[in-house]
């Protein structure tokens, strides 16, 4: 029963003589090596990229945020990339990692690499925020944000890609169908119910319900069901498919009632998103995820001579779909900004700036979710910031550290 744990390169005669624990010892050694190797590499990368931030502590918040962004991006990339690297290398390396089952020989090192990368990430986040938050608080923020914004669906696509056979068959179609069903389930309300079930979304208190009710009345909208998200980062979330809003503990503590009302007006505007636009966003997301999940059978069907054209074609599909999706989201964010500014332009601009300051988000950065840069949003709201337009975050340090 332990045969899968014995390296395949061991001769058959010796294979029968080895005790069962040899395979486990080799697997444990490999897992520990990946844990400490990932820990070391990620820590070195974080130290390199965080050097400018440590030297900018006495500068204005928007300068600190520009450097903090590079640290945050590197930490996120490492948490995604190194477990994948561990999985791929342990699946290809013949000795001493040549166990029979992919699940046995690849997932423990990949999981150990993920734990190490996340540990460095959360320690780095604590450094960014001056140790104001505990690791548990930062983990809660990550869970709420990734499930509410659908970021975790990329993980579903990667897992589907790893499980896919090299040819299109019933197994491939079943895996693809399961992934699509899971994405649709979580998009249409599964994420909301999951976050409520694990206690990270709780009913809003009287103050928050009153503020949201006032904002809804100002924009002639039915007061939506509102939740409090147990996360320290300042954020507000809309669930258009469910007609619900969520406000983080950080944003309710950092903004006064009038500022919160202007942000609530922005989020309520998202709830009024046309159904056609919601469907288009879901379809574009599925197109990207299906392209990722189907890489192996597509390349396998193309054959050795078609690998490069197939890979280029997939990249082009992902790029074009992402471009369309970002343009849709960008227009939606501009529409919601106009709704927030309609309450009071100066008040709304001040609320946005406080959120960015609290989260140390760069003032000149367009988010992947379609949000324009803070500086441009303030100017569009009729308010001129008290500082010149900052430089955008630099990607070079994080690329150097990761390389």
Short mmCIF file of C-alpha atoms in Angstrom, two decimals:
data_model
loop_
_atom_site.label_atom_id
_atom_site.label_comp_id
_atom_site.label_asym_id
_atom_site.label_seq_id
_atom_site.Cartn_x
_atom_site.Cartn_y
_atom_site.Cartn_z
CA UNK A 1 0.00 0.00 0.00
CA UNK A 2 3.01 2.28 0.38
CA UNK A 3 4.50 1.49 -3.01
CA UNK A 4 3.69 4.91 -4.47
CA UNK A 5 6.00 6.53 -1.95
CA UNK A 6 9.12 4.64 -3.08
CA UNK A 7 11.11 6.42 -5.81
CA UNK A 8 10.55 4.77 -9.20
CA UNK A 9 14.28 4.83 -9.89
CA UNK A 10 14.87 2.20 -7.16
CA UNK A 11 15.44 -1.30 -8.67
CA UNK A 12 12.56 -3.71 -8.21
CA UNK A 13 14.60 -6.08 -5.97
CA UNK A 14 15.64 -3.25 -3.64
CA UNK A 15 12.11 -1.86 -3.79
CA UNK A 16 10.79 -4.99 -2.04
CA UNK A 17 13.50 -4.78 0.65
CA UNK A 18 13.00 -1.13 1.64
CA UNK A 19 10.81 -0.47 4.70
CA UNK A 20 7.58 1.48 4.15
CA UNK A 21 8.85 4.61 5.94
CA UNK A 22 11.60 5.30 3.37
CA UNK A 23 9.14 6.88 0.98
CA UNK A 24 7.63 9.03 3.72
CA UNK A 25 11.06 10.14 4.91
CA UNK A 26 12.00 11.21 1.38
CA UNK A 27 8.70 13.05 0.98
CA UNK A 28 9.08 14.80 4.33
CA UNK A 29 12.63 15.87 3.47
CA UNK A 30 11.52 17.27 0.14
CA UNK A 31 8.60 19.12 1.74
CA UNK A 32 10.81 20.70 4.40
CA UNK A 33 13.38 21.71 1.79
CA UNK A 34 10.72 23.50 -0.24
CA UNK A 35 9.37 25.22 2.87
CA UNK A 36 12.71 26.65 3.95
CA UNK A 37 13.86 27.42 0.40
CA UNK A 38 10.66 29.37 -0.30
CA UNK A 39 10.90 31.10 3.06
CA UNK A 40 14.46 32.21 2.35
CA UNK A 41 13.88 33.36 -1.23
CA UNK A 42 10.66 35.23 -0.39
CA UNK A 43 12.24 36.91 2.62
CA UNK A 44 15.22 38.09 0.57
CA UNK A 45 12.88 39.45 -2.10
CA UNK A 46 10.76 41.25 0.48
CA UNK A 47 13.83 42.82 2.09
CA UNK A 48 15.08 44.12 -1.26
CA UNK A 49 11.76 45.65 -2.32
CA UNK A 50 10.91 47.09 1.12
CA UNK A 51 14.16 49.07 1.39
CA UNK A 52 12.71 52.23 -0.30
CA UNK A 53 9.63 52.03 1.96
CA UNK A 54 11.77 51.92 5.09
CA UNK A 55 13.54 55.05 3.90
CA UNK A 56 10.27 56.89 3.17
CA UNK A 57 8.62 56.68 6.59
CA UNK A 58 8.99 60.43 7.17
CA UNK A 59 7.61 61.38 3.73
CA UNK A 60 3.98 62.18 2.79
CA UNK A 61 1.57 59.26 2.73
CA UNK A 62 1.32 59.17 -1.07
CA UNK A 63 5.10 58.67 -1.33
CA UNK A 64 4.99 55.85 1.21
CA UNK A 65 2.06 54.28 -0.64
CA UNK A 66 3.98 54.22 -3.92
CA UNK A 67 6.75 52.15 -2.34
CA UNK A 68 4.33 50.03 -0.31
CA UNK A 69 2.63 49.02 -3.55
CA UNK A 70 5.81 47.40 -4.88
CA UNK A 71 6.18 45.43 -1.64
CA UNK A 72 2.55 44.34 -1.71
CA UNK A 73 2.69 43.26 -5.35
CA UNK A 74 5.85 41.20 -4.83
CA UNK A 75 4.37 39.49 -1.77
CA UNK A 76 1.24 38.59 -3.76
CA UNK A 77 3.20 37.32 -6.77
CA UNK A 78 5.43 35.17 -4.56
CA UNK A 79 2.43 33.62 -2.80
CA UNK A 80 1.05 32.55 -6.20
CA UNK A 81 4.23 31.71 -8.08
CA UNK A 82 6.38 29.68 -5.69
CA UNK A 83 3.77 27.00 -4.84
CA UNK A 84 3.19 26.57 -8.58
CA UNK A 85 6.94 26.30 -9.18
CA UNK A 86 7.21 23.71 -6.39
CA UNK A 87 4.36 21.68 -7.92
CA UNK A 88 5.84 21.74 -11.43
CA UNK A 89 9.41 20.89 -10.39
CA UNK A 90 8.40 18.07 -8.07
CA UNK A 91 6.29 16.58 -10.86
CA UNK A 92 9.21 16.66 -13.32
CA UNK A 93 12.28 15.95 -11.18
CA UNK A 94 13.00 12.18 -11.40
CA UNK A 95 15.16 11.72 -8.29
CA UNK A 96 14.60 11.87 -5.36
CA UNK A 97 11.11 13.20 -6.09
CA UNK A 98 9.89 10.51 -8.46
CA UNK A 99 6.94 9.18 -6.47
CA UNK A 100 4.23 7.36 -8.36
CA UNK A 101 1.23 9.55 -7.55
CA UNK A 102 1.20 13.23 -8.47
CA UNK A 103 -0.97 14.02 -5.45
CA UNK A 104 1.51 12.31 -3.11
CA UNK A 105 4.73 13.70 -4.51
CA UNK A 106 3.65 17.22 -5.55
CA UNK A 107 0.96 18.62 -3.28
CA UNK A 108 2.83 18.47 0.08
CA UNK A 109 5.85 20.47 -1.24
CA UNK A 110 3.50 22.92 -2.99
CA UNK A 111 1.46 23.36 0.20
CA UNK A 112 4.63 23.88 2.26
CA UNK A 113 5.81 26.47 -0.25
CA UNK A 114 2.44 28.25 -0.04
CA UNK A 115 2.57 28.36 3.77
CA UNK A 116 6.09 29.82 3.68
CA UNK A 117 5.17 32.45 1.07
CA UNK A 118 2.03 33.46 2.97
CA UNK A 119 3.99 33.75 6.19
CA UNK A 120 6.39 36.19 4.53
CA UNK A 121 3.46 38.01 2.95
CA UNK A 122 1.63 38.64 6.20
CA UNK A 123 4.82 39.68 7.98
CA UNK A 124 5.44 42.09 5.10
CA UNK A 125 1.91 43.49 5.38
CA UNK A 126 2.49 44.10 9.08
CA UNK A 127 5.63 46.04 8.22
CA UNK A 128 3.70 48.12 5.65
CA UNK A 129 1.10 49.09 8.25
CA UNK A 130 3.58 49.63 11.06
CA UNK A 131 2.51 46.50 12.96
CA UNK A 132 -0.97 47.96 13.54
CA UNK A 133 -2.68 44.71 12.58
CA UNK A 134 -2.24 41.11 13.66
CA UNK A 135 -1.58 38.29 11.21
CA UNK A 136 -5.11 36.97 11.89
CA UNK A 137 -6.66 40.33 10.97
CA UNK A 138 -4.67 40.45 7.73
CA UNK A 139 -5.68 36.87 6.88
CA UNK A 140 -9.34 37.80 7.39
CA UNK A 141 -8.90 40.75 5.02
CA UNK A 142 -7.41 38.47 2.36
CA UNK A 143 -10.24 35.93 2.62
CA UNK A 144 -13.00 38.55 2.48
CA UNK A 145 -11.43 40.47 -0.39
CA UNK A 146 -10.59 37.47 -2.57
CA UNK A 147 -13.99 35.84 -2.17
CA UNK A 148 -15.98 39.06 -2.51
CA UNK A 149 -14.03 40.18 -5.61
CA UNK A 150 -13.83 36.71 -7.16
CA UNK A 151 -10.02 36.63 -7.15
CA UNK A 152 -9.97 33.08 -5.78
CA UNK A 153 -11.52 31.80 -9.02
CA UNK A 154 -8.04 31.97 -10.55
CA UNK A 155 -7.04 29.26 -8.06
CA UNK A 156 -9.96 27.13 -9.28
CA UNK A 157 -8.75 27.57 -12.87
CA UNK A 158 -5.16 26.63 -11.95
CA UNK A 159 -6.31 23.52 -10.08
CA UNK A 160 -8.47 22.55 -13.05
CA UNK A 161 -5.47 23.05 -15.37
CA UNK A 162 -3.31 20.78 -13.20
CA UNK A 163 -5.95 18.04 -13.14
CA UNK A 164 -6.67 18.23 -16.87
CA UNK A 165 -5.61 15.35 -19.15
CA UNK A 166 -3.46 16.15 -22.16
CA UNK A 167 -6.30 15.39 -24.59
CA UNK A 168 -9.90 16.53 -24.89
CA UNK A 169 -12.05 13.72 -23.50
CA UNK A 170 -14.93 13.19 -21.10
CA UNK A 171 -12.66 13.73 -18.10
CA UNK A 172 -11.49 17.09 -19.47
CA UNK A 173 -15.06 18.18 -20.17
CA UNK A 174 -16.17 17.10 -16.69
CA UNK A 175 -13.38 19.07 -15.00
CA UNK A 176 -14.17 22.11 -17.12
CA UNK A 177 -17.89 21.86 -16.36
CA UNK A 178 -17.20 21.52 -12.63
CA UNK A 179 -15.00 24.62 -12.67
CA UNK A 180 -17.59 26.67 -14.59
CA UNK A 181 -20.35 25.55 -12.21
CA UNK A 182 -18.24 26.51 -9.18
CA UNK A 183 -17.45 29.96 -10.60
CA UNK A 184 -21.10 30.65 -11.40
CA UNK A 185 -22.19 29.39 -7.97
CA UNK A 186 -19.80 31.66 -6.09
CA UNK A 187 -20.53 34.65 -8.35
CA UNK A 188 -24.29 34.38 -7.95
CA UNK A 189 -24.19 34.30 -4.16
CA UNK A 190 -22.02 31.44 -2.96
CA UNK A 191 -19.24 33.79 -1.81
CA UNK A 192 -21.68 35.88 0.20
CA UNK A 193 -23.17 32.83 1.94
CA UNK A 194 -19.73 31.35 2.62
CA UNK A 195 -18.42 34.58 4.20
CA UNK A 196 -21.54 34.76 6.36
CA UNK A 197 -21.20 31.11 7.38
CA UNK A 198 -17.61 31.54 8.61
CA UNK A 199 -18.46 34.75 10.47
CA UNK A 200 -16.53 37.23 8.32
CA UNK A 201 -19.74 39.02 7.28
CA UNK A 202 -22.12 39.99 10.09
CA UNK A 203 -25.27 42.15 10.05
CA UNK A 204 -24.53 45.89 10.08
CA UNK A 205 -25.05 47.87 13.29
CA UNK A 206 -27.66 50.60 13.66
CA UNK A 207 -25.26 53.39 12.68
CA UNK A 208 -24.24 51.75 9.40
CA UNK A 209 -27.81 50.79 8.50
CA UNK A 210 -28.96 54.36 9.12
CA UNK A 211 -26.20 55.81 6.94
CA UNK A 212 -26.87 53.38 4.07
CA UNK A 213 -30.60 54.08 4.34
CA UNK A 214 -29.97 57.82 4.02
CA UNK A 215 -27.69 57.31 1.02
CA UNK A 216 -30.29 55.07 -0.65
CA UNK A 217 -32.96 57.72 -0.13
CA UNK A 218 -30.71 60.37 -1.68
CA UNK A 219 -30.29 58.32 -4.89
CA UNK A 220 -33.90 57.01 -4.96
CA UNK A 221 -32.91 53.39 -4.31
CA UNK A 222 -34.46 50.78 -2.05
CA UNK A 223 -32.26 50.40 1.09
CA UNK A 224 -30.12 47.29 0.48
CA UNK A 225 -29.24 44.60 2.98
CA UNK A 226 -25.97 45.67 4.57
CA UNK A 227 -23.21 43.73 6.30
CA UNK A 228 -20.12 44.54 8.32
CA UNK A 229 -16.99 42.80 7.01
CA UNK A 230 -14.53 41.77 9.70
CA UNK A 231 -11.41 43.17 8.05
CA UNK A 232 -9.15 46.05 9.15
CA UNK A 233 -8.53 47.44 5.66
CA UNK A 234 -10.79 50.33 4.65
CA UNK A 235 -13.07 48.96 1.96
CA UNK A 236 -16.68 48.84 0.80
CA UNK A 237 -18.03 45.99 -1.33
CA UNK A 238 -21.07 45.60 -3.53
CA UNK A 239 -22.67 42.26 -4.45
CA UNK A 240 -24.68 43.21 -7.57
CA UNK A 241 -26.15 39.75 -8.10
CA UNK A 242 -27.48 39.68 -4.53
CA UNK A 243 -28.34 43.35 -4.00
CA UNK A 244 -26.20 43.56 -0.84
CA UNK A 245 -23.46 45.85 0.47
CA UNK A 246 -20.61 45.22 2.92
CA UNK A 247 -18.46 47.78 4.73
CA UNK A 248 -15.24 46.83 6.50
CA UNK A 249 -14.50 47.57 10.12
CA UNK A 250 -11.64 49.75 8.91
CA UNK A 251 -13.81 52.03 6.77
CA UNK A 252 -16.50 52.46 9.44
CA UNK A 253 -13.83 53.46 11.96
CA UNK A 254 -11.88 55.72 9.60
CA UNK A 255 -14.71 57.77 8.06
CA UNK A 256 -17.35 59.98 9.64
CA UNK A 257 -21.06 59.58 8.91
CA UNK A 258 -21.19 62.01 5.97
CA UNK A 259 -18.12 60.49 4.32
CA UNK A 260 -19.57 57.01 4.76
CA UNK A 261 -22.82 58.18 3.16
CA UNK A 262 -20.99 59.36 0.03
CA UNK A 263 -19.17 56.01 -0.23
CA UNK A 264 -22.47 54.19 0.31
CA UNK A 265 -23.97 56.15 -2.61
CA UNK A 266 -21.07 54.94 -4.78
CA UNK A 267 -21.64 51.31 -3.81
CA UNK A 268 -25.44 51.54 -4.18
CA UNK A 269 -24.86 52.70 -7.75
CA UNK A 270 -23.10 49.36 -8.41
CA UNK A 271 -26.24 47.54 -7.27
CA UNK A 272 -28.11 49.26 -10.08
CA UNK A 273 -25.77 47.80 -12.68
CA UNK A 274 -27.74 46.61 -15.74
CA UNK A 275 -28.20 42.84 -16.00
CA UNK A 276 -26.55 42.84 -19.43
CA UNK A 277 -23.42 44.36 -17.91
CA UNK A 278 -23.38 41.84 -15.05
CA UNK A 279 -23.69 38.99 -17.54
CA UNK A 280 -20.93 40.46 -19.70
CA UNK A 281 -18.58 40.65 -16.70
CA UNK A 282 -19.35 37.04 -15.81
CA UNK A 283 -18.81 35.88 -19.40
CA UNK A 284 -15.47 37.70 -19.75
CA UNK A 285 -14.27 36.23 -16.44
CA UNK A 286 -15.28 32.74 -17.54
CA UNK A 287 -13.49 33.20 -20.88
CA UNK A 288 -10.20 33.92 -19.08
CA UNK A 289 -10.64 31.09 -16.58
CA UNK A 290 -11.55 28.56 -19.28
CA UNK A 291 -8.47 29.59 -21.29
CA UNK A 292 -6.28 28.94 -18.25
CA UNK A 293 -7.94 25.63 -17.35
CA UNK A 294 -7.82 24.26 -20.91
CA UNK A 295 -4.15 25.00 -21.62
CA UNK A 296 -3.00 21.38 -21.36
CA UNK A 297 -5.60 19.72 -23.65
CA UNK A 298 -5.38 22.57 -26.17
CA UNK A 299 -1.60 22.25 -26.43
CA UNK A 300 -1.89 18.44 -26.44
CA UNK A 301 -4.36 18.59 -29.31
CA UNK A 302 -2.10 21.00 -31.24
CA UNK A 303 0.84 18.59 -31.13
CA UNK A 304 4.57 19.45 -30.91
CA UNK A 305 4.50 21.72 -33.95
CA UNK A 306 1.48 23.66 -32.72
CA UNK A 307 2.59 24.36 -29.15
CA UNK A 308 3.88 27.87 -29.87
CA UNK A 309 0.87 28.99 -31.98
CA UNK A 310 -1.53 27.52 -29.39
CA UNK A 311 0.26 29.26 -26.51
CA UNK A 312 0.33 32.59 -28.37
CA UNK A 313 -3.35 32.21 -29.25
CA UNK A 314 -4.32 31.56 -25.62
CA UNK A 315 -2.31 34.56 -24.42
CA UNK A 316 -3.97 36.77 -27.02
CA UNK A 317 -7.45 35.57 -25.99
CA UNK A 318 -6.72 36.27 -22.33
CA UNK A 319 -5.26 39.69 -23.15
CA UNK A 320 -8.20 40.78 -25.35
CA UNK A 321 -10.84 39.54 -22.92
CA UNK A 322 -9.09 41.23 -19.99
CA UNK A 323 -8.88 44.47 -21.97
CA UNK A 324 -12.62 44.37 -22.68
CA UNK A 325 -13.39 43.52 -19.06
CA UNK A 326 -11.28 46.36 -17.69
CA UNK A 327 -12.91 48.88 -20.00
CA UNK A 328 -16.36 47.76 -18.84
CA UNK A 329 -15.37 47.98 -15.18
CA UNK A 330 -13.65 51.34 -15.70
CA UNK A 331 -16.84 52.87 -17.12
CA UNK A 332 -18.86 51.38 -14.25
CA UNK A 333 -16.50 52.89 -11.66
CA UNK A 334 -16.75 56.30 -13.31
CA UNK A 335 -20.54 56.07 -13.18
CA UNK A 336 -20.44 55.13 -9.49
CA UNK A 337 -17.98 57.98 -8.77
CA UNK A 338 -20.46 60.46 -10.22
CA UNK A 339 -23.13 59.08 -7.87
CA UNK A 340 -20.82 59.46 -4.86
CA UNK A 341 -19.78 62.98 -5.82
CA UNK A 342 -23.42 63.99 -6.28
CA UNK A 343 -23.83 63.86 -2.49
CA UNK A 344 -21.03 66.41 -2.00
CA UNK A 345 -17.98 66.65 -4.28
CA UNK A 346 -15.48 67.78 -1.65
CA UNK A 347 -16.84 65.31 0.92
CA UNK A 348 -16.62 62.38 -1.50
CA UNK A 349 -13.10 63.28 -2.64
CA UNK A 350 -11.98 63.55 1.00
CA UNK A 351 -13.53 60.15 1.78
CA UNK A 352 -11.70 58.53 -1.13
CA UNK A 353 -8.40 60.09 -0.07
CA UNK A 354 -8.86 58.89 3.51
CA UNK A 355 -9.47 55.32 2.28
CA UNK A 356 -6.35 55.39 0.11
CA UNK A 357 -4.31 56.94 2.93
CA UNK A 358 -5.54 54.37 5.45
CA UNK A 359 -4.73 51.46 3.10
CA UNK A 360 -1.50 53.03 1.78
CA UNK A 361 -2.79 52.63 -1.78
CA UNK A 362 -0.90 54.70 -4.41
CA UNK A 363 -2.64 57.91 -5.46
CA UNK A 364 -1.61 57.40 -9.09
CA UNK A 365 -2.55 53.78 -9.75
CA UNK A 366 -5.42 52.22 -11.70
CA UNK A 367 -6.57 49.03 -10.02
CA UNK A 368 -7.26 45.80 -11.94
CA UNK A 369 -10.89 46.12 -10.83
CA UNK A 370 -11.29 49.23 -12.99
CA UNK A 371 -10.91 51.98 -10.38
CA UNK A 372 -9.29 55.09 -11.87
CA UNK A 373 -6.30 56.59 -10.04
CA UNK A 374 -7.24 58.48 -6.86
CA UNK A 375 -5.69 61.69 -8.16
CA UNK A 376 -7.82 61.53 -11.31
CA UNK A 377 -10.94 60.63 -9.32
CA UNK A 378 -10.49 63.65 -7.04
CA UNK A 379 -9.97 65.99 -10.00
CA UNK A 380 -13.01 64.49 -11.77
CA UNK A 381 -15.04 65.18 -8.60
CA UNK A 382 -14.09 68.86 -8.82
CA UNK A 383 -11.47 68.81 -6.05
CA UNK A 384 -7.81 69.63 -6.67
CA UNK A 385 -5.50 67.63 -4.35
CA UNK A 386 -3.08 69.58 -2.18
CA UNK A 387 -0.08 67.81 -3.77
CA UNK A 388 1.23 67.37 -7.29
CA UNK A 389 0.34 64.20 -9.14
CA UNK A 390 2.67 61.51 -7.73
CA UNK A 391 4.74 59.17 -9.85
CA UNK A 392 3.08 55.79 -10.53
CA UNK A 393 4.39 52.76 -8.62
CA UNK A 394 7.58 51.34 -10.08
CA UNK A 395 7.50 47.67 -11.09
CA UNK A 396 11.27 47.27 -11.49
CA UNK A 397 12.22 46.47 -7.91
CA UNK A 398 9.66 43.70 -7.54
CA UNK A 399 10.68 42.20 -10.92
CA UNK A 400 14.35 42.25 -9.83
CA UNK A 401 13.62 40.67 -6.47
CA UNK A 402 11.40 37.93 -7.93
CA UNK A 403 13.94 37.16 -10.64
#
